[in-house]
Short mmCIF file of C-alpha atoms in Angstrom, two decimals:
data_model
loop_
_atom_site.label_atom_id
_atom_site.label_comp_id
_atom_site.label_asym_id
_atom_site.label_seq_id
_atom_site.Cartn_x
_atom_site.Cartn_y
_atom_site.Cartn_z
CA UNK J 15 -35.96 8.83 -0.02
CA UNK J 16 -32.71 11.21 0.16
CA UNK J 17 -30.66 10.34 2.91
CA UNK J 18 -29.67 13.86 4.87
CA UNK J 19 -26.58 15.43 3.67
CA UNK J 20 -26.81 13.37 -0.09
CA UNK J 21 -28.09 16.09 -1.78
CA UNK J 22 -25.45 18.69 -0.87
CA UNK J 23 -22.93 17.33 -3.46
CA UNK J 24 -20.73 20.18 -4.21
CA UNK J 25 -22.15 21.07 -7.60
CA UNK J 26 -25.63 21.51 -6.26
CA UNK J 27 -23.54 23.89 -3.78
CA UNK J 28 -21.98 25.69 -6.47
CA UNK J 29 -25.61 26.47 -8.64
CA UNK J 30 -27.30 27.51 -5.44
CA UNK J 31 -24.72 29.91 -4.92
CA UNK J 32 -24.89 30.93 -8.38
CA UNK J 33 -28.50 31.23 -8.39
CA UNK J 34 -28.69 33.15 -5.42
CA UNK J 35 -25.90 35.34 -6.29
CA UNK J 36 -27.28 36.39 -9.57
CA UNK J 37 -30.87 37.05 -7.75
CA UNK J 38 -29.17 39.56 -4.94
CA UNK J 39 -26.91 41.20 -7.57
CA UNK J 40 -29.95 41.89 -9.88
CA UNK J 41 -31.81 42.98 -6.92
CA UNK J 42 -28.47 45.46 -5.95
CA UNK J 43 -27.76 46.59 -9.21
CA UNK J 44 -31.41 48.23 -10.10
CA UNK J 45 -31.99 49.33 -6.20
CA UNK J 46 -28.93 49.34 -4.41
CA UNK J 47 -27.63 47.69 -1.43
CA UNK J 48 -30.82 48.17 1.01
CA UNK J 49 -32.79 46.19 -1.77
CA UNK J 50 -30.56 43.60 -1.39
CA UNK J 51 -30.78 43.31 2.22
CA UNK J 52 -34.49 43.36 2.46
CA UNK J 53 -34.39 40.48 -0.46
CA UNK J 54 -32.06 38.55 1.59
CA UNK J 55 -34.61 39.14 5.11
CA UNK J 56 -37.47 38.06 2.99
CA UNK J 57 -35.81 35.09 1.78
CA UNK J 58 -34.68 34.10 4.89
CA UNK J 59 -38.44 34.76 6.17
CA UNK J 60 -39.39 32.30 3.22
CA UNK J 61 -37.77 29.58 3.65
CA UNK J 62 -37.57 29.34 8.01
CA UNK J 63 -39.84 26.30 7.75
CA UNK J 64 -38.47 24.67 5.15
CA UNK J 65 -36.96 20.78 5.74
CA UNK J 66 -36.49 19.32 2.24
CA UNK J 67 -32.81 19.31 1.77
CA UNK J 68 -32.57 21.51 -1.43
CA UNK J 69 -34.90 24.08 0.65
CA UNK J 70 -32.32 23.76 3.42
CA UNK J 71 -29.30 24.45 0.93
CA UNK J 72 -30.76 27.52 -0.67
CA UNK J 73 -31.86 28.66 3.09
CA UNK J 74 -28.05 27.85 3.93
CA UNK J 75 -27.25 30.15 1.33
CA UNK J 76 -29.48 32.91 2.20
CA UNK J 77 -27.83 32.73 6.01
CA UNK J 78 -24.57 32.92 4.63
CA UNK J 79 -25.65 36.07 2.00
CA UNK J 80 -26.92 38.09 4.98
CA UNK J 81 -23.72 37.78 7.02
CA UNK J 82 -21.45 38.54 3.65
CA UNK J 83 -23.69 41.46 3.45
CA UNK J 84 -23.48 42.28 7.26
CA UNK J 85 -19.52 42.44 6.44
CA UNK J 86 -19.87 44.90 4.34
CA UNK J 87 -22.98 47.01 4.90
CA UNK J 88 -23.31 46.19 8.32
CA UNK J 89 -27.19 46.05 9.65
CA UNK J 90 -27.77 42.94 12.14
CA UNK J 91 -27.59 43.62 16.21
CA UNK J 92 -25.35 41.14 17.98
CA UNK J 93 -27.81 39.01 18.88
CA UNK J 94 -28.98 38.48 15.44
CA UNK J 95 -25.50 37.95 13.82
CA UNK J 96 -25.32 35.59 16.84
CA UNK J 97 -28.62 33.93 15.89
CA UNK J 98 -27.90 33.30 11.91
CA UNK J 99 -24.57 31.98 12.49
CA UNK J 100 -26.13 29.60 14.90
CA UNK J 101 -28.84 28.46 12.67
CA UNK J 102 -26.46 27.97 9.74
CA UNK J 103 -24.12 25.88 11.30
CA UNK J 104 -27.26 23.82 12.77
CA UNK J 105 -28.37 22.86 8.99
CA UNK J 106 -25.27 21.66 8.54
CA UNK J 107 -25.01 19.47 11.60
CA UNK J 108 -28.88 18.40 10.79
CA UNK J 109 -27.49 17.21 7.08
CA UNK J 110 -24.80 15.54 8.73
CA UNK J 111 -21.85 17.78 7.71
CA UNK J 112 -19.23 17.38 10.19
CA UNK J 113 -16.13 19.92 10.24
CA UNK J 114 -12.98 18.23 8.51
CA UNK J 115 -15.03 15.13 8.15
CA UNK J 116 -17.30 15.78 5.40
CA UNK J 117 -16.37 15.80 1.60
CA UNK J 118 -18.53 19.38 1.66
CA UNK J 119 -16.83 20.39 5.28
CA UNK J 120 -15.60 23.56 3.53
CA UNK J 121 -18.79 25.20 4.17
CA UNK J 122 -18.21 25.34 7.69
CA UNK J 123 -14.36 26.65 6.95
CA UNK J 124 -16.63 29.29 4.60
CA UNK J 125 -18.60 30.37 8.25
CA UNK J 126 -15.03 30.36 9.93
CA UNK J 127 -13.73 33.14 7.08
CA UNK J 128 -16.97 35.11 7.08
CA UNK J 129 -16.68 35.48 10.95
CA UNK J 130 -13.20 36.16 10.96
CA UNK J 131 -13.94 39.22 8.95
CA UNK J 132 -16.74 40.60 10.94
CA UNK J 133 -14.96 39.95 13.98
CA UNK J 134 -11.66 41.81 12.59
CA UNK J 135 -14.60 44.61 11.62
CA UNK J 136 -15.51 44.91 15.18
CA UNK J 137 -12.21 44.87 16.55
CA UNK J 138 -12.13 41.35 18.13
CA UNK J 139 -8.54 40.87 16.82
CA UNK J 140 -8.32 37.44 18.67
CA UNK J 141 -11.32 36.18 18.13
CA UNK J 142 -10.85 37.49 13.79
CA UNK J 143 -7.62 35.55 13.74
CA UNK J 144 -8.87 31.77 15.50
CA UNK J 145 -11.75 32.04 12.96
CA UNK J 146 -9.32 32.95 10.16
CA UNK J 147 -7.23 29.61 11.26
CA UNK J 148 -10.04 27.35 11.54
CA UNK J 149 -11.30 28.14 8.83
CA UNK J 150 -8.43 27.46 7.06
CA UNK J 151 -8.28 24.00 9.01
CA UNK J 152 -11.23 22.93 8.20
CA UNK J 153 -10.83 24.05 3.89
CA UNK J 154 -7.87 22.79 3.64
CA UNK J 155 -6.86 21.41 0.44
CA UNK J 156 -9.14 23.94 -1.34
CA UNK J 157 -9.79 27.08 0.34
CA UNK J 158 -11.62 30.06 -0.72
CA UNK J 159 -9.20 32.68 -3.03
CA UNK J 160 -6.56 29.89 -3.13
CA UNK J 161 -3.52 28.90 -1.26
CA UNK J 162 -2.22 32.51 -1.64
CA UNK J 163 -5.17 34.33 -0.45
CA UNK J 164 -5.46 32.34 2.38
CA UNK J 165 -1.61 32.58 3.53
CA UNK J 166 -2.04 36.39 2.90
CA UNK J 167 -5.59 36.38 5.17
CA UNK J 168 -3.43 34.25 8.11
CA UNK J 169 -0.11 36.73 7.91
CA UNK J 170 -2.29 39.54 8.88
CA UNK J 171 -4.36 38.34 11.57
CA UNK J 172 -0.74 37.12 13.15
CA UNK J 173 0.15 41.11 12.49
CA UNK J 174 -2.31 42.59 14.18
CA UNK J 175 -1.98 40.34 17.21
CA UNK J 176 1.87 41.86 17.09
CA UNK J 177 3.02 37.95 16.51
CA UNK J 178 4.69 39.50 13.30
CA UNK J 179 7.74 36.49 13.45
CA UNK J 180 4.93 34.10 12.66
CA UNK J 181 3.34 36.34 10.01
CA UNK J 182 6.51 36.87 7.80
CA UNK J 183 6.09 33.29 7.71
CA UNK J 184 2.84 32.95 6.37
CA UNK J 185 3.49 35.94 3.98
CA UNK J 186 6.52 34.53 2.72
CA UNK J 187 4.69 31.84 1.69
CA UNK J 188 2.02 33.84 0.03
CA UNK J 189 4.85 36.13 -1.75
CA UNK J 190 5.54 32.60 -3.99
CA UNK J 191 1.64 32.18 -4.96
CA UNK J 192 0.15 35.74 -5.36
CA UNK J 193 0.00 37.82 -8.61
CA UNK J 194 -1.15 41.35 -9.27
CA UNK J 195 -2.80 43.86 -6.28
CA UNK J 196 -2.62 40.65 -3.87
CA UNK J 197 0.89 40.25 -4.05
CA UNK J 198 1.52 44.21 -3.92
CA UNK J 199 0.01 44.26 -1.00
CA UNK J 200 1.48 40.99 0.76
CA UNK J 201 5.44 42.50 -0.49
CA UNK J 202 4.13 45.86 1.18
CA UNK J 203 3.08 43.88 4.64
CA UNK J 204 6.11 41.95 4.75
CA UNK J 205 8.53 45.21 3.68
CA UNK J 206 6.49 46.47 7.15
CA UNK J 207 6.92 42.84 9.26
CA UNK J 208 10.91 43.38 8.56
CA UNK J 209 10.68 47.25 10.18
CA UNK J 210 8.95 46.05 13.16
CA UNK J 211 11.10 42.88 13.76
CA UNK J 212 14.45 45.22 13.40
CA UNK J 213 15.74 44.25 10.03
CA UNK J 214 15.90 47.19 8.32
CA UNK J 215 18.64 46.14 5.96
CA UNK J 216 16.32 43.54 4.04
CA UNK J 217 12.92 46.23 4.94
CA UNK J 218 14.91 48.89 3.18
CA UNK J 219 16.02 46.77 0.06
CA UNK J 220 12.45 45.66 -0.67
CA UNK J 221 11.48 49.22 -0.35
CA UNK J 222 13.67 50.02 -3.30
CA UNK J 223 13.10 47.32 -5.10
CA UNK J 224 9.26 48.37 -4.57
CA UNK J 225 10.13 52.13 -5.67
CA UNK J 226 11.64 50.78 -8.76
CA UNK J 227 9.09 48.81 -10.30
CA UNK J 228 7.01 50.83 -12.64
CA UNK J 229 3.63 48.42 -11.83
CA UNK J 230 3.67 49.49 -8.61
CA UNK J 231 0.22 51.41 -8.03
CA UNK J 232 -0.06 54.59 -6.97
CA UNK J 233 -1.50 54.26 -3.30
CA UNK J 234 1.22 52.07 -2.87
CA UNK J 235 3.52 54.63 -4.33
CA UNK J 236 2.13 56.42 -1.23
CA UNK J 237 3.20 53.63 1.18
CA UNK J 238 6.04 53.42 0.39
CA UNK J 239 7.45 57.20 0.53
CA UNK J 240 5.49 56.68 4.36
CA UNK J 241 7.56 54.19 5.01
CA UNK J 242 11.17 55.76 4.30
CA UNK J 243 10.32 58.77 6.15
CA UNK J 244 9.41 56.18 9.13
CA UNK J 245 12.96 54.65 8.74
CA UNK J 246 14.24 58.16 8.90
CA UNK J 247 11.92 59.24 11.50
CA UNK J 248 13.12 56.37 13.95
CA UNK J 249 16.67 56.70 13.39
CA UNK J 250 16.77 60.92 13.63
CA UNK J 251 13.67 62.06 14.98
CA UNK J 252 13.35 64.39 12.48
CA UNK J 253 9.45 64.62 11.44
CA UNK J 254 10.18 67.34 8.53
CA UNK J 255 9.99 64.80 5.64
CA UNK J 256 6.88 63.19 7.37
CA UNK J 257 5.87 66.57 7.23
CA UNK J 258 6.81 68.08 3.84
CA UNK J 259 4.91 64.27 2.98
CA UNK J 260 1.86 65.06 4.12
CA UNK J 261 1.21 69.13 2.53
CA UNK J 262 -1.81 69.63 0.06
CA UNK J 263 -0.46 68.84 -3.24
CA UNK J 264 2.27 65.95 -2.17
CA UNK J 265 1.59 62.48 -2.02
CA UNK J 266 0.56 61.47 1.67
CA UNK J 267 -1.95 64.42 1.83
CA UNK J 268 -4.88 61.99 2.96
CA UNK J 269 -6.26 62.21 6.35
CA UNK J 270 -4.40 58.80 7.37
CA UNK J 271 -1.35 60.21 7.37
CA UNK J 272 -2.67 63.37 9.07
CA UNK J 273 -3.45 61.84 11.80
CA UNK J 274 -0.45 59.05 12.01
CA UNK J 275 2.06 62.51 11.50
CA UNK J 276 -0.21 64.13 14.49
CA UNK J 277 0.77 61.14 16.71
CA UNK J 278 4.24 60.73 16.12
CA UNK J 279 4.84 64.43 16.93
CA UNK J 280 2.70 63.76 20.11
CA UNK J 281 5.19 61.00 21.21
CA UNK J 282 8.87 62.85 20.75
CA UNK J 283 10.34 64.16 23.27
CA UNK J 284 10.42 67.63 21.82
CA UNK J 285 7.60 69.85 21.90
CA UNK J 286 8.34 71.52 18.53
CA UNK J 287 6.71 69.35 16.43
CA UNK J 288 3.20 69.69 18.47
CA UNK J 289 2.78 73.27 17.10
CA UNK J 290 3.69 72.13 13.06
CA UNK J 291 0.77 69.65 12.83
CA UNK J 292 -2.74 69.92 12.03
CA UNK J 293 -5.49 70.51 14.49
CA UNK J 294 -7.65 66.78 13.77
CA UNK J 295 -10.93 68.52 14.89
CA UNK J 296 -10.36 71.18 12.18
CA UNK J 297 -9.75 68.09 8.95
CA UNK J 298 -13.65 68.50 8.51
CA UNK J 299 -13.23 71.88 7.04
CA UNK J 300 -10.84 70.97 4.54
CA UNK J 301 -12.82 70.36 1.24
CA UNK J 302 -9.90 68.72 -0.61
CA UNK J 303 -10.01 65.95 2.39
CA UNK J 304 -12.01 62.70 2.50
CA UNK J 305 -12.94 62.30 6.18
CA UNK J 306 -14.24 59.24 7.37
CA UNK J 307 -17.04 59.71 9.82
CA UNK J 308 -16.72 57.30 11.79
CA UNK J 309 -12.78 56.39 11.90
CA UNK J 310 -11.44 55.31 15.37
CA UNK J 311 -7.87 56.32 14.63
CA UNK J 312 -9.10 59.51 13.66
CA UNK J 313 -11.48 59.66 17.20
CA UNK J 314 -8.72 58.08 19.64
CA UNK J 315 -6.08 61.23 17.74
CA UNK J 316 -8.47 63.48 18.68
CA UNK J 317 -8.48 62.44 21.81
CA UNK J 318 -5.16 62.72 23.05
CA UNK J 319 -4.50 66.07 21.06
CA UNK J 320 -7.72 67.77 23.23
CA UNK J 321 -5.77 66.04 26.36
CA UNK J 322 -3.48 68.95 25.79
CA UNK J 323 -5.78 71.58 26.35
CA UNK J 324 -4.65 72.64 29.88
CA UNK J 325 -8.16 74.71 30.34
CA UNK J 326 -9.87 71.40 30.99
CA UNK J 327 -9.52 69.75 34.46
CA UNK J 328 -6.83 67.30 34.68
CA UNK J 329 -8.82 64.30 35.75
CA UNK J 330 -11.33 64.83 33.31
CA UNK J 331 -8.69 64.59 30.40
CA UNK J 332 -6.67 61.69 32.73
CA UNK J 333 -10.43 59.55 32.70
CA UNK J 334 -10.59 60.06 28.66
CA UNK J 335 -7.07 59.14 27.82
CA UNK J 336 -7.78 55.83 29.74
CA UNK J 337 -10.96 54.69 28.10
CA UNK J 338 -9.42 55.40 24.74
CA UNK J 339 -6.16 53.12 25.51
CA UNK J 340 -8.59 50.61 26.08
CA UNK J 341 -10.59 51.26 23.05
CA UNK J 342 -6.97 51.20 20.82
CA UNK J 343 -7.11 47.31 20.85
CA UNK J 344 -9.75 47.68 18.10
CA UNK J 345 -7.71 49.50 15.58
CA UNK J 346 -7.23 47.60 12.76
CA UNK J 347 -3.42 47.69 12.50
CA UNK J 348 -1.10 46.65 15.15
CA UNK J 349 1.44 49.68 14.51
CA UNK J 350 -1.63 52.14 14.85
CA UNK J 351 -1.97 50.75 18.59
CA UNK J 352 1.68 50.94 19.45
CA UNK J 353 2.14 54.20 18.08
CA UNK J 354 -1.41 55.40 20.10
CA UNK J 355 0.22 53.87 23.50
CA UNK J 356 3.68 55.75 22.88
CA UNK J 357 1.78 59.22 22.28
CA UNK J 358 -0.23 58.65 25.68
CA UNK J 359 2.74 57.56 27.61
CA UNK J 360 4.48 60.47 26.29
CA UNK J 361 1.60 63.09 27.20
CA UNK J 362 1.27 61.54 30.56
CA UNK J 363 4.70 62.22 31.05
CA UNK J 364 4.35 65.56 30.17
CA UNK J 365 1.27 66.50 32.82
CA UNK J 366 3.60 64.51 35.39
CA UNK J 367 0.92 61.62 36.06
CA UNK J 368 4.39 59.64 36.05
CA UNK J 369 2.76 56.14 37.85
CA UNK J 370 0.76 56.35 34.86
CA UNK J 371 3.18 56.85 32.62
CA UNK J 372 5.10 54.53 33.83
CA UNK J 373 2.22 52.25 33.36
CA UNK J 374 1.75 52.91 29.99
CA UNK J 375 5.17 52.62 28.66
CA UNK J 376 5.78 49.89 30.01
CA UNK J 377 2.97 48.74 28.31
CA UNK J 378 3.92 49.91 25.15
CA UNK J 379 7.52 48.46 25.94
CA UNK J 380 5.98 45.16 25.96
CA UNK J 381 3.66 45.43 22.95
CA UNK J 382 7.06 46.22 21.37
CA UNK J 383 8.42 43.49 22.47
CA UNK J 384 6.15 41.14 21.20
CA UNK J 385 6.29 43.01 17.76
CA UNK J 386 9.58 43.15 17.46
CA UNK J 387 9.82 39.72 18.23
CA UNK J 388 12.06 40.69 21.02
CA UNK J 389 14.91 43.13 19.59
CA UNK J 390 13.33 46.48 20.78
CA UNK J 391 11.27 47.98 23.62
CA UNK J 392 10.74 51.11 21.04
CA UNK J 393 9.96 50.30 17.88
CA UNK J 394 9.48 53.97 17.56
CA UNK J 395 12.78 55.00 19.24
CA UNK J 396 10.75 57.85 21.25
CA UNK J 397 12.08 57.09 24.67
CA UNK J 398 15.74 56.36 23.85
#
């Protein structure tokens, strides 16, 4: 008789994956992703009684198929994402597959990396990055994408938590083991972990060295021309390139940086710049524009810019500005947040609500802090 956990050797791991994979991307490929969903429910369905080990490992599978899919086409309630992580980490405890103990414990650092991304998804930045690490603790050796990947994957969940010290530290280390769009985009985080920790000697070289490289794609292309007209917009003020940047026909034209321009001219001090951006409730109308529906840098913008419509009562706008400060924690990118707090302090400022002002620059003082791994209350350089 098969003692539990003996049949889960990795290469009966590897073909149920491979089986099951080539089943759901059949199924996808002829009917699209809701096929492939209602394959994985009825699999799942199938196999909820099963107790023979190789039933278990292809229900395993199944488990981990629908949250991979729930990543990416999301469909469960929290309860049931709740409920299938649950039940595949109890097969693995019932076929005696410990965490860090087991020569197949890499499935549960798997379940660590798949939550980590749903979690980031939702905007549970804490919760994404422990997941991220643990997962990594308990692969380690072999993790999923490689060494690289998985220094990459750690660098930005320290980001977004604003512990960007630690991340240049994990992204230096991917920098030596990444190749092609992976290490493009680890140069391009750590180019961004230099700005925010103050040395913009070394941010500004691999800029250039960035610019020069003919590989470099094009939406990095974009990136980077963003980011020298933030170096120029901290030390001057001056929004014009930002704003010559982001006209129809020149390279940040995307609704990103249509919003991200909106907000920095929401947090000078001068009021010139409100009048020279774009309207965010009007971006629908352009044609040329992909606009995400449901964006919540976009929504939290929008926000703040109807804040300065002086026809609607004061506390009204005062209440709405303060439930979307607490919503900016779910933005995926830490510089997105700090940027949202500096355009709120600023526009309470400016209706004289100064204890709450007060109260939120001094929380974006700290976030900047943190960031900046203590050089600078203002990364932005709004309220010098």
């Amino acid at each position: 008789m098969t003692k539990a956990g003996e049949y889960w050797t990795e290469a009966a791991i590897n073909a149920s994956k491979q089986r099951i994979k080539d089943e759901l991307d059949q199924r996808q490929s002829v009917d699209g992703p809701e096929a492939r969903q209602q394959l994985i429910l009825d699999r799942l369905k199938e196999y909820e009684a099963s107790e023979k080990p190789d039933e278990l490992l292809d229900l395993f599978v199944y488990l981990v198929s629908a949250l991979v899919h729930h990543s990416r086409y999301p469909f469960l309630t929290s309860s049931r994402y709740e409920k299938l992580l649950d039940h595949a980490r109890t097969i693995l405890q019932s076929q005696g597959i410990r965490e860090g103990r087991s020569r197949v414990s890499f499935l549960h650092g798997e379940l660590h990396f798949i939550q980590s991304q749903i979690e980031r998804q939702e905007g549970r930045h804490w919760t994404a990055a422990w997941h991220q690490f643990m997962g990594y603790h308990a692969t380690r050796g072999e993790p999923p994408g490689g060494e690289g990947f998985q220094q990459l994957s750690l660098g930005n969940r320290a980001m977004r938590l604003g512990h960007t010290r630690l991340a240049r530290g994990y992204l230096e280390k991917a920098e030596g083991l990444l190749s092609g769009p992976l290490l493009e985009r680890c140069r391009l985080s750590l180019m961004i972990c230099l700005r925010l920790l103050g040395d913009h000697e070394n941010a500004m070289g691999r800029l250039l060295a960035l610019k020069s490289d003919a590989n470099v794609s094009e939406e990095a292309r974009r990136e980077l021309e963003w980011e020298e007209g933030l170096h120029q917009f901290a030390a001057t003020q001056d929004l014009v390139p930002l704003l010559i940047l982001t006209k129809k026909g020149h390279p940040c034209y995307h609704t990103s940086y249509l919003v991200e321009l909106s907000l920095l001219a929401m947090s000078t001090s001068s009021r010139q710049w409100l009048d020279r951006v774009p309207k965010l409730e009007n971006l629908r109308r352009r044609k040329d524009l992909d606009v995400p529906r449901h964006d919540l840098f976009l929504s939290l913008a929008k926000t703040l810019q109807e804040a300065y419509d002086v026809e609607r009562p004061l506390n009204q706008r005062l209440q709405r500005v303060g439930e979307s400060l607490s919503a900016a924690q779910g933005l995926f990118n830490v510089e997105k947040e700090l940027l949202y707090w500096a355009a709120s302090a600023r526009w309470l400022l400016r209706c004289r609500s100064d204890d709450l002002a007060a109260l939120a620059q001094a929380e974006y003082e700290s976030r900047c802090l943190l960031a900046s791994d203590g050089k600078t209350r203002d990364i932005f350089q709004v309220f010098v």
